[in-house]
XYZ file of C-alpha atoms in Angstrom:
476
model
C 27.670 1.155 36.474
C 30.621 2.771 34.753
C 30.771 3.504 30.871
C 32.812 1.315 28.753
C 36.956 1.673 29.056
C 38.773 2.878 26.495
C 39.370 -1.081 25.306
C 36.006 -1.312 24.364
C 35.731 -1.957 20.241
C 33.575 1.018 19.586
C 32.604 2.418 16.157
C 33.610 5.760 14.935
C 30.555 8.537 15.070
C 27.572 8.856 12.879
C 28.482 8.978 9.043
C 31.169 7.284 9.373
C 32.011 4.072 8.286
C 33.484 1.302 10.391
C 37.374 0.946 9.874
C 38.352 -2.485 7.967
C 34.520 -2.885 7.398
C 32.194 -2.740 4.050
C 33.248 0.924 2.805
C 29.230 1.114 1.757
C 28.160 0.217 5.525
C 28.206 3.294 8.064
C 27.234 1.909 11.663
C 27.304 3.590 14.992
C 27.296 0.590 16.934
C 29.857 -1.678 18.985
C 31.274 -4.706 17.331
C 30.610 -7.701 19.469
C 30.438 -11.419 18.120
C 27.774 -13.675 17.908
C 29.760 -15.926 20.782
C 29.357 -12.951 23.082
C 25.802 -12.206 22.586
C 24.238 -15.602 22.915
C 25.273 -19.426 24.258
C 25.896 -21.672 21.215
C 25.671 -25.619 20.923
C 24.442 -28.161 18.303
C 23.160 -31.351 18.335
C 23.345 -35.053 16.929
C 21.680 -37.896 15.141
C 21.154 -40.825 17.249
C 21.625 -44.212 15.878
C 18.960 -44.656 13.277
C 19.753 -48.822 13.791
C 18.073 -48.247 17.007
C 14.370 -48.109 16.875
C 13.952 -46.911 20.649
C 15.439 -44.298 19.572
C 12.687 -42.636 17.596
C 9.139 -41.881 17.726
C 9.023 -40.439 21.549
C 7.623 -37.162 22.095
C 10.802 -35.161 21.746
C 10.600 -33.206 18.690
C 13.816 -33.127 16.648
C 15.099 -30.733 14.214
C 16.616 -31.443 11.345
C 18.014 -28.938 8.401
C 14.877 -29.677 6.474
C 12.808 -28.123 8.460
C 14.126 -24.524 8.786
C 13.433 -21.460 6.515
C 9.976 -20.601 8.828
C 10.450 -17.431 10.872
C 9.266 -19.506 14.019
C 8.927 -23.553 13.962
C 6.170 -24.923 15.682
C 6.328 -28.697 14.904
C 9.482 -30.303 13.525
C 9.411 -33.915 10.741
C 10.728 -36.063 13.095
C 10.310 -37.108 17.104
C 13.276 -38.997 19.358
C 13.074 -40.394 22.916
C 14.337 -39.053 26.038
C 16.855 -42.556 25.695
C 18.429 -41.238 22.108
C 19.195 -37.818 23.877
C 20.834 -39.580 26.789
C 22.637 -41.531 24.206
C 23.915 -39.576 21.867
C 24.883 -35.847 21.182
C 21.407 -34.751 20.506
C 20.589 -31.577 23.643
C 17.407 -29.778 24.457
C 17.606 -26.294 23.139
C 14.477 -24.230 24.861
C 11.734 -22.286 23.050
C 13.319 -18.724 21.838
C 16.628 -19.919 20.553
C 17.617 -19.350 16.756
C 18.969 -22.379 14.690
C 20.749 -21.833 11.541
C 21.629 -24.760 8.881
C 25.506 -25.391 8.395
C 25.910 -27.748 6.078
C 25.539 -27.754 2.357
C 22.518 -26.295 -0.101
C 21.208 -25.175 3.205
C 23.605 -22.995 4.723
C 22.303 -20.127 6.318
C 18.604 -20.748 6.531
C 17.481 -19.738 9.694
C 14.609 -19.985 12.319
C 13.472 -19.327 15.644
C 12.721 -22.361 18.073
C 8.358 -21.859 18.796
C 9.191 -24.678 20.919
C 11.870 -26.093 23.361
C 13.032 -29.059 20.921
C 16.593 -30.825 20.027
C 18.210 -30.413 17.060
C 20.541 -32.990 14.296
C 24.588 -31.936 14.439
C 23.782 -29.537 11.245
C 21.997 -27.369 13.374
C 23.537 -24.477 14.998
C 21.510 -23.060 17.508
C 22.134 -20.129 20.076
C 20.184 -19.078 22.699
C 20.271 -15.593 23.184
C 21.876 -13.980 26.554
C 19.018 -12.405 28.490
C 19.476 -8.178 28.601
C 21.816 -8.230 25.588
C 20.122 -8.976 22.646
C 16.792 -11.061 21.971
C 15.682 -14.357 19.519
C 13.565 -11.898 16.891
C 16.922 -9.707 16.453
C 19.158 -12.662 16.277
C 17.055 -14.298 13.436
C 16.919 -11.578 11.705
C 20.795 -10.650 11.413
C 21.423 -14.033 10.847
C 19.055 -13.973 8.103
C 20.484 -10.666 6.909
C 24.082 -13.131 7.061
C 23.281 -15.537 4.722
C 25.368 -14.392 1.906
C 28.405 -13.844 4.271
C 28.281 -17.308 5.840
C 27.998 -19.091 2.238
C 31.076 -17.131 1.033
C 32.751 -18.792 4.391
C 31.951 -21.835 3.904
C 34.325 -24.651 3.377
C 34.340 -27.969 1.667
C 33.559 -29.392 -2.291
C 30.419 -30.848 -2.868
C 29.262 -30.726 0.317
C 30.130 -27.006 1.814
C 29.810 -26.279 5.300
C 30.429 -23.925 7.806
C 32.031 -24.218 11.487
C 29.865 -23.598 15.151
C 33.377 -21.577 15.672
C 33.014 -19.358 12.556
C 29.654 -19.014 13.217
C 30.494 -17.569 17.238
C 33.453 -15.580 15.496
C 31.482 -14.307 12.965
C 31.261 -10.156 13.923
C 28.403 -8.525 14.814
C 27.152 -4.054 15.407
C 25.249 -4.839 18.469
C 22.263 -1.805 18.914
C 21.440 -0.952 22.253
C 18.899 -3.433 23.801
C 16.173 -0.668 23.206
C 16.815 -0.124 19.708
C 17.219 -3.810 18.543
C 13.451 -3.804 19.933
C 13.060 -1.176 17.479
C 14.713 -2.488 14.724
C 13.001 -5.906 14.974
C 9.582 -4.416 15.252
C 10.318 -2.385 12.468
C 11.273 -5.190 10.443
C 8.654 -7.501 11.720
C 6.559 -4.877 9.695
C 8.170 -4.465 6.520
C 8.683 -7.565 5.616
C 5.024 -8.966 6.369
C 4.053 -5.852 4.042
C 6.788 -7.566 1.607
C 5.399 -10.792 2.053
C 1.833 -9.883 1.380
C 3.268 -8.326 -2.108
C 5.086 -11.480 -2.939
C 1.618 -13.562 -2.208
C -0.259 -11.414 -4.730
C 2.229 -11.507 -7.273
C 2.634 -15.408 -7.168
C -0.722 -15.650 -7.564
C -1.046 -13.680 -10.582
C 0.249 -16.261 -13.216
C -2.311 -19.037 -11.691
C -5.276 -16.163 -13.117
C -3.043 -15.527 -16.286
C -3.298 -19.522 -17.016
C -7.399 -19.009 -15.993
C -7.381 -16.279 -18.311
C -5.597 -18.100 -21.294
C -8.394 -21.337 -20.704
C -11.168 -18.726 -20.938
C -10.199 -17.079 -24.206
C -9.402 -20.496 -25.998
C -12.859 -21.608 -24.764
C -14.136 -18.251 -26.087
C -12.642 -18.885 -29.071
C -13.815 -22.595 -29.761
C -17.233 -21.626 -28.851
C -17.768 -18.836 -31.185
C -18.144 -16.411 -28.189
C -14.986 -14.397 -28.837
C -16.494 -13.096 -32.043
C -20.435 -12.768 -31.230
C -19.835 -9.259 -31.220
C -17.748 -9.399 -34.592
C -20.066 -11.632 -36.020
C -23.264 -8.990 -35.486
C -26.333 -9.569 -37.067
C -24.614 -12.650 -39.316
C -26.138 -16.111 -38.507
C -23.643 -18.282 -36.300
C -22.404 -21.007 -38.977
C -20.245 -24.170 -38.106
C -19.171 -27.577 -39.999
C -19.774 -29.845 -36.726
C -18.222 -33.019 -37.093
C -15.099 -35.082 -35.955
C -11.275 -33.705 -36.852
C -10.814 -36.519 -39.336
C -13.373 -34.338 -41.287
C -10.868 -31.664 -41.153
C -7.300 -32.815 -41.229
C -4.934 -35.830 -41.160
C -2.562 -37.005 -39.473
C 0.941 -38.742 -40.183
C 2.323 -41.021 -37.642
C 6.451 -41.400 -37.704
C 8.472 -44.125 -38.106
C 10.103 -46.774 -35.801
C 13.558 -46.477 -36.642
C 15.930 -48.926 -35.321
C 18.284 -48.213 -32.483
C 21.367 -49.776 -34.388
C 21.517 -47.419 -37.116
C 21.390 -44.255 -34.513
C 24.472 -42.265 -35.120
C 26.354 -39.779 -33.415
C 25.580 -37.123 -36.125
C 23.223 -37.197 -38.876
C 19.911 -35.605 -39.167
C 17.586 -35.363 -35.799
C 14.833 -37.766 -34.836
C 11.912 -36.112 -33.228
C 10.909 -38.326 -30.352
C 8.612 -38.563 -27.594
C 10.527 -37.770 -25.076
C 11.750 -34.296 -27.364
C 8.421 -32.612 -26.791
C 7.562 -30.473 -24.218
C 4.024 -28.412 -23.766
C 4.877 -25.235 -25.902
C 8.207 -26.167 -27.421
C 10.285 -29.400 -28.913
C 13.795 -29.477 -26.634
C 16.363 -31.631 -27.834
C 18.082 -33.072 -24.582
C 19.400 -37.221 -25.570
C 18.843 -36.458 -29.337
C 19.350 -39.543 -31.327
C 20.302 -39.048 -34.957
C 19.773 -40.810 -38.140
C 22.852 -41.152 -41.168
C 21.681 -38.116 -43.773
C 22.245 -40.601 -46.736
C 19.675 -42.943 -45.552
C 16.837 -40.549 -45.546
C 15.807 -40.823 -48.712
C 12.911 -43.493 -48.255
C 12.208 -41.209 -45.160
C 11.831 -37.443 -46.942
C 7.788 -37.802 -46.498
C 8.486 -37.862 -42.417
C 10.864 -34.590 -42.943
C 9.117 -31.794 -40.681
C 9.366 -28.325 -41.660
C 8.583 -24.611 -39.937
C 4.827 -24.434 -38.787
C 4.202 -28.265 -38.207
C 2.196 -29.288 -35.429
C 3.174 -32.228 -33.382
C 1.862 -33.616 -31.218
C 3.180 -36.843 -28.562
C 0.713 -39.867 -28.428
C 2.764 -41.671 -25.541
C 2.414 -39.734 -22.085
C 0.499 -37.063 -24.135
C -0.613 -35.140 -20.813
C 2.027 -34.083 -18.394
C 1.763 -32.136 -15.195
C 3.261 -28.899 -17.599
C 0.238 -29.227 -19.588
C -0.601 -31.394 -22.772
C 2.766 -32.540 -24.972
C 2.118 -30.044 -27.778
C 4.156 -27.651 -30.199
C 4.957 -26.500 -32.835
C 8.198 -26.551 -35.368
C 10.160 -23.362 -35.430
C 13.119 -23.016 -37.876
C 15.833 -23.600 -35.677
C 14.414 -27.699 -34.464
C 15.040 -28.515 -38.178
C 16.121 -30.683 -39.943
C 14.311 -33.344 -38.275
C 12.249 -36.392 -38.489
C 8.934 -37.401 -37.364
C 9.653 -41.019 -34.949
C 7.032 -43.429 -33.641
C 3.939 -42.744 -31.532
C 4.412 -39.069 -32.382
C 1.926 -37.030 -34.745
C 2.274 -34.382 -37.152
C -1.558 -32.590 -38.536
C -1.354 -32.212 -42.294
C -3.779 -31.850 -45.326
C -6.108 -29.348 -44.076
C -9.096 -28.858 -45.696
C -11.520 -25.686 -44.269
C -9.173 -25.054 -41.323
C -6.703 -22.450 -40.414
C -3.744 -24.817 -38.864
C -3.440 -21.479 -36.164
C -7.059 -22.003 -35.365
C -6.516 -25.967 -35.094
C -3.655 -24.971 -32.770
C -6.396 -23.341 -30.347
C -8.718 -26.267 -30.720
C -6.006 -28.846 -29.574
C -4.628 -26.119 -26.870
C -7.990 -25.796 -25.357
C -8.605 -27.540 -22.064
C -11.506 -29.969 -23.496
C -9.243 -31.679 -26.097
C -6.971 -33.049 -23.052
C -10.188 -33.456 -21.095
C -11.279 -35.569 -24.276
C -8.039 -37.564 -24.302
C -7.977 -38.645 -20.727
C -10.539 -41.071 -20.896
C -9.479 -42.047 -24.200
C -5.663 -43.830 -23.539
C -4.790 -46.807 -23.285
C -1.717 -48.682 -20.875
C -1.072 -48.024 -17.899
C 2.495 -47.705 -17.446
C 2.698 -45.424 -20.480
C -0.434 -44.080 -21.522
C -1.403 -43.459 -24.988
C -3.215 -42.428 -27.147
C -3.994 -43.672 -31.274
C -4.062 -41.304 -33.952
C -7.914 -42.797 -34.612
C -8.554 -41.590 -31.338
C -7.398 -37.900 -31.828
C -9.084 -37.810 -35.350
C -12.347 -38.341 -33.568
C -12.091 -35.706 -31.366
C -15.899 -33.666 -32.113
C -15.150 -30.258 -33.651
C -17.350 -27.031 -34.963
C -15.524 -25.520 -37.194
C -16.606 -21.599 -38.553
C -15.881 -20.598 -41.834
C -11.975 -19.622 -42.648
C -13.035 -15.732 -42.694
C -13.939 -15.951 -38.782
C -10.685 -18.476 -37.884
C -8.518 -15.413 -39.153
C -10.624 -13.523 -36.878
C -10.519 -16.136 -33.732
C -6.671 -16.672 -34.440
C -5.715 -12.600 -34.386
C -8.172 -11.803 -31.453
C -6.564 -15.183 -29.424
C -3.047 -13.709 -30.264
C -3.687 -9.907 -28.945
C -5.051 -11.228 -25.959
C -2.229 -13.375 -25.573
C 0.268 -10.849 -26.216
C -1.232 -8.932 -23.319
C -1.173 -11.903 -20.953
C 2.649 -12.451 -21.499
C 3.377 -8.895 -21.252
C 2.076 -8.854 -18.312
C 3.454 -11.890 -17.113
C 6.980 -11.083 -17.705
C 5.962 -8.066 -15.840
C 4.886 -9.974 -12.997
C 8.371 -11.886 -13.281
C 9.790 -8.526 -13.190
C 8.127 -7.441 -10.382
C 8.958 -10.685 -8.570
C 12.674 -10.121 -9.031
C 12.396 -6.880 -7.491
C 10.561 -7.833 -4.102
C 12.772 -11.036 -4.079
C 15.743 -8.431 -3.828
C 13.634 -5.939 -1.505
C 13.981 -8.438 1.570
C 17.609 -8.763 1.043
C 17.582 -4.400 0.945
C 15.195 -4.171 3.593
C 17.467 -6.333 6.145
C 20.577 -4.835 5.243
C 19.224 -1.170 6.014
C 17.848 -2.071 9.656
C 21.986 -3.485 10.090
C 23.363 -0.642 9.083
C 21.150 1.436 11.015
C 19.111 3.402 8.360
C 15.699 2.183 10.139
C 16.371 3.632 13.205
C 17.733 7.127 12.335
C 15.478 9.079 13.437
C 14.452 7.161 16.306
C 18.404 7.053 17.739
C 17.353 11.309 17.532
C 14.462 11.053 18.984
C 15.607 8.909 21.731
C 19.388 9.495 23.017
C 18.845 8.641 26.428
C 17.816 5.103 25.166
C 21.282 3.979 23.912
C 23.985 6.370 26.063
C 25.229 5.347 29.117
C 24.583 1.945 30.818
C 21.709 2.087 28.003
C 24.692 1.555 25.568
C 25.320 -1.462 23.807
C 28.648 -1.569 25.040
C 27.805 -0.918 28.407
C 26.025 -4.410 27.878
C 28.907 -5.728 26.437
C 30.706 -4.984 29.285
C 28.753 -6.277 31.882
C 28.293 -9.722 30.094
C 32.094 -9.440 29.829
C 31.997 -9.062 33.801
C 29.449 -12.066 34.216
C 31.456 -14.338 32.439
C 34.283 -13.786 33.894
C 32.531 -14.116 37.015
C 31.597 -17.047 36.549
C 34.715 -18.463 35.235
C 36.959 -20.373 38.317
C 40.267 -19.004 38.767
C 42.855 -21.283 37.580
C 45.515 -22.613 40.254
C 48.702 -21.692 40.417
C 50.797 -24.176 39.299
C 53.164 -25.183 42.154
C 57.091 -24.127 41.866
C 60.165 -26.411 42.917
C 60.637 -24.746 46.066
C 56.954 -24.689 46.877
C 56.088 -27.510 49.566
C-alpha cells in the first residue's frame, strides 16, 4: 500500500500545534471525523399505546441508562414487532452510544450487549482496523464539554447525529489508540478507587460525630478528666432541667408582605433555620407577642415532621435569622436550671433523643411530637463544671472533623477535575510520548493513521455505485 497523498489532512510535526486548533493542544496525528471512523445511526420509541410493543426480550436503551463505561442490562425491553414497526434498529455488542438531548448530552457508554436504542441515542459502531469501541468511548467522553457548547435549542438543548459525525477527531495509529486506551483504562480505575475512598470518608466523619456525642452524654469523654473524682449525675427527665415555650398560631389573614419574620416549621432545617416562603407578621402588632421574640443562642426545635432524612429538625438562632417569632408546633428550650444550654444542645443532637422520639409521635400523615413528650425525655445530667468540659472537648473534636471534611471536599474537587485532565492528556498525545519513541515503526507507513484513513476512504468508495450518466438530447 502507498503512503497517504499530499491531500491527506495531516498535522504539523511534534511540538507543534494543530493550525486553527486549541493553541494549548499540540497533536501529531491526522484529523479524521467521527463519520469516517465508525457507522452512525439512532433509534426510536415505538408507540407506547401499543402494549405488544413492550416487554419482549429485546433490550432497549434509553438516555437514562448511560453514564456506565459498558451496559450490560438496559430499564426497559421491546419486541421484535415494535422494531419492525417503528425506527427502533439493533445496534450489536461493541458500539458506543452517546445521549443527545438535553441534561444528558454527552454521557456516553459502550454497548456490553447487542441491544436497540430510543431516537436520543446516538450510537456508532466502530469501523473494524481503524479505530476500536474502548477508544471511541473514551474521546467521546473526553468531548463532553465540546458537544454541550454545540448544542442547540432552549430548555430542552440538543445536539444533531450530523454534528456529532462532523464533529473532528486526531485519529492515533491503530497501535497506539490500543495504547492509549489501555493506558487510560488504568488511570482512571486508579482515579476511581480514590474517588470511592474519599466518598466514603464523610459516612465515618458522621460515625465519628455519633460516637463523641454518645461519649459525651455518657460521661465517657471525660473519665480521664474526671480521675480519681466520683462520677456524679442528676438523673431524671428534661422537664427537671428546662422548659419549653411553644409558639403561637397566628392567623393567615394578617400575614403581610413585610413585617417581622415568623419562624415556622417548614423554616427549620437540621443545623440551621432557612427562610425560603417566609411569612411575616405587621411590626405594630407584636406587642402582645414580645414573649415569643427569639433572640441569638435559642434553641428550636420543630415538633411537626421533627425527623427528616437530613437528620433531626434542630438549630439554633444566629444573629442574622432575627428578628423573628416563635409559630405553632415549634419549640424554643428556656429557663435552665443546672444545665449548660451548649451541653443540652449535645443531649438533643445525640442519636438516642431521635431514637427516643420515634416511637413517641403521633399522626400519620404528619408526625409529631408534644412538648410533654420531649420534656420527658430521661437525662443524667453532671455538674455545670464538667458540661464546660463535655461542651469544649465536643467542639475540638468537632473542629477537627470539619476540617477535615472540607478537606475531603477539597480533595474531591480535585479528582473530580483529574478525570477531565487525565482524558485530555491521552488526546493530545502526552500518554503516549515515549511510547510513539519507543515504537516508530508502529505508526509510519501503512501503520499510519492516515494510511488507515486512506484505505477506508478507498473502501467506501468502493463500495459506493457509480452514478449514471444522465442521458443528453442527442443520445438515443
Amino acid at each position: 500500500m502507498s503512503n497517504p497523498d499530499s491531500n491527506a489532512k495531516v498535522a504539523p510535526p511534534s511540538g507543534h500545534p494543530r493550525e486553527g486548533g486549541n493553541p494549548e493542544q499540540t497533536t501529531f496525528w491526522p484529523t479524521s471525523t467521527l463519520g469516517e471512523i465508525a457507522n452512525w445511526g439512532s433509534g426510536g420509541t415505538p408507540s407506547r399505546s401499543n402494549s405488544a410493543f413492550y416487554g419482549g426480550n429485546i433490550p432497549w436503551i434509553k438516555t437514562g441508562d448511560l453514564g456506565p463505561k459498558i451496559i450490560r442490562e438496559s430499564s426497559e425491553f421491546i419486541t421484535e414487532l415494535a422494531v419492525a414497526k417503528s425506527s427502533a434498529k439493533h445496534f450489536p455488542k461493541g458500539s458506543v452510544a452517546i445521549a443527545m438531548y438535553g441534561a444528558t448530552i454527552g454521557k456516553t457508554s459502550i454497548l456490553g450487549i447487542d441491544a436497540t436504542t430510543n431516537q436520543a441515542c446516538a450510537v456508532g459502531n466502530p469501523i473494524n482496523g481503524i479505530t476500536t469501541s474502548l477508544f471511541l468511548y473514551y474521546f467521546l467522553k473526553n468531548e463532553k464539554k465540546a458537544f454541550i457548547a454545540k448544542s442547540k435549542g432552549g430548555a430542552q438543548p440538543n445536539i444533531s447525529q450530523t454534528l456529532i459525525k462532523e464533529h473532528e477527531i486526531s485519529l492515533p495509529p491503530l497501535a497506539e489508540q490500543k495504547i492509549i486506551a489501555d493506558k487510560l483504562d488504568e488511570l482512571l480505575a486508579q482515579v476511581d478507587t480514590l474517588k470511592a475512598r474519599l466518598d466514603a470518608i464523610p459516612a465515618t466523619l458522621k460515625r465519628f460525630r455519633q460516637s463523641v456525642l454518645a461519649a459525651a452524654v455518657s460521661g465517657k469523654l471525660t473519665k480521664e478528666w474526671r480521675g480519681a473524682v466520683e462520677y456524679k449525675r442528676d438523673v431524671a427527665t428534661l422537664a427537671h432541667f428546662t422548659d419549653i415555650d411553644i409558639g403561637h398560631a397566628f392567623k393567615s389573614k394578617e400575614f403581610t408582605e413585610t413585617g417581622i419574620r415568623l419562624l415556622r416549621g417548614q423554616n427549620i432545617e437540621p443545623g440551621a433555620l432557612r427562610w425560603k416562603e417566609t411569612k411575616f407578621f405587621p411590626e405594630e402588632k407584636v406587642g402582645a407577642f414580645e414573649h415569643l421574640r427569639l433572640i441569638a443562642g435559642d434553641i428550636i426545635l420543630a415538633m411537626d415532621r421533627p425527623i427528616v432524612a437530613a437528620g433531626l429538625k434542630l438549630a439554633r438562632v444566629k444573629p442574622e435569622d432575627l428578628p423573628c417569632l416563635l409559630v405553632q408546633r415549634v419549640a424554643r428550650f428556656k429557663n435552665f436550671r443546672g444545665l449548660n444550654a451548649n451541653f443540652l444542645m449535645l443531649i438533643l443532637e445525640d442519636p438516642s433523643f431521635s431514637n427516643y422520639l420515634i416511637p413517641n409521635q403521633t399522626g400519620s400523615d404528619i408526625p409529631h411530637i408534644s412538648g410533654k413528650q420531649i420534656l420527658s425525655y430521661p437525662v443524667s445530667i453532671p455538674n455545670l463544671e464538667e458540661q464546660t468540659e463535655i461542651v469544649r472537648r465536643v467542639e475540638k473534636l468537632f473542629t477537627y472533623a470539619d476540617q477535615l471534611e472540607q478537606q475531603v471536599k477539597n480533595a474531591q474537587t480535585r479528582v473530580n477535575q483529574l478525570t477531565q485532565s487525565i482524558l485530555a492528556k491521552a488526546f493530545r498525545g502526552e500518554l503516549t510520548e515515549q511510547w510513539r519513541k519507543d515504537n516508530p515503526e508502529l505508526i509510519s507507513g501503512d501503520n499510519s493513521a492516515a494510511a488507515l484513513l486512506e484505505r477506508i476512504k478507498a473502501e467506501r468508495a468502493a463500495a459506493t455505485p457509480p452514478r449514471k450518466a444522465k442521458k443528453t438530447a442527442n443520445q438515443g
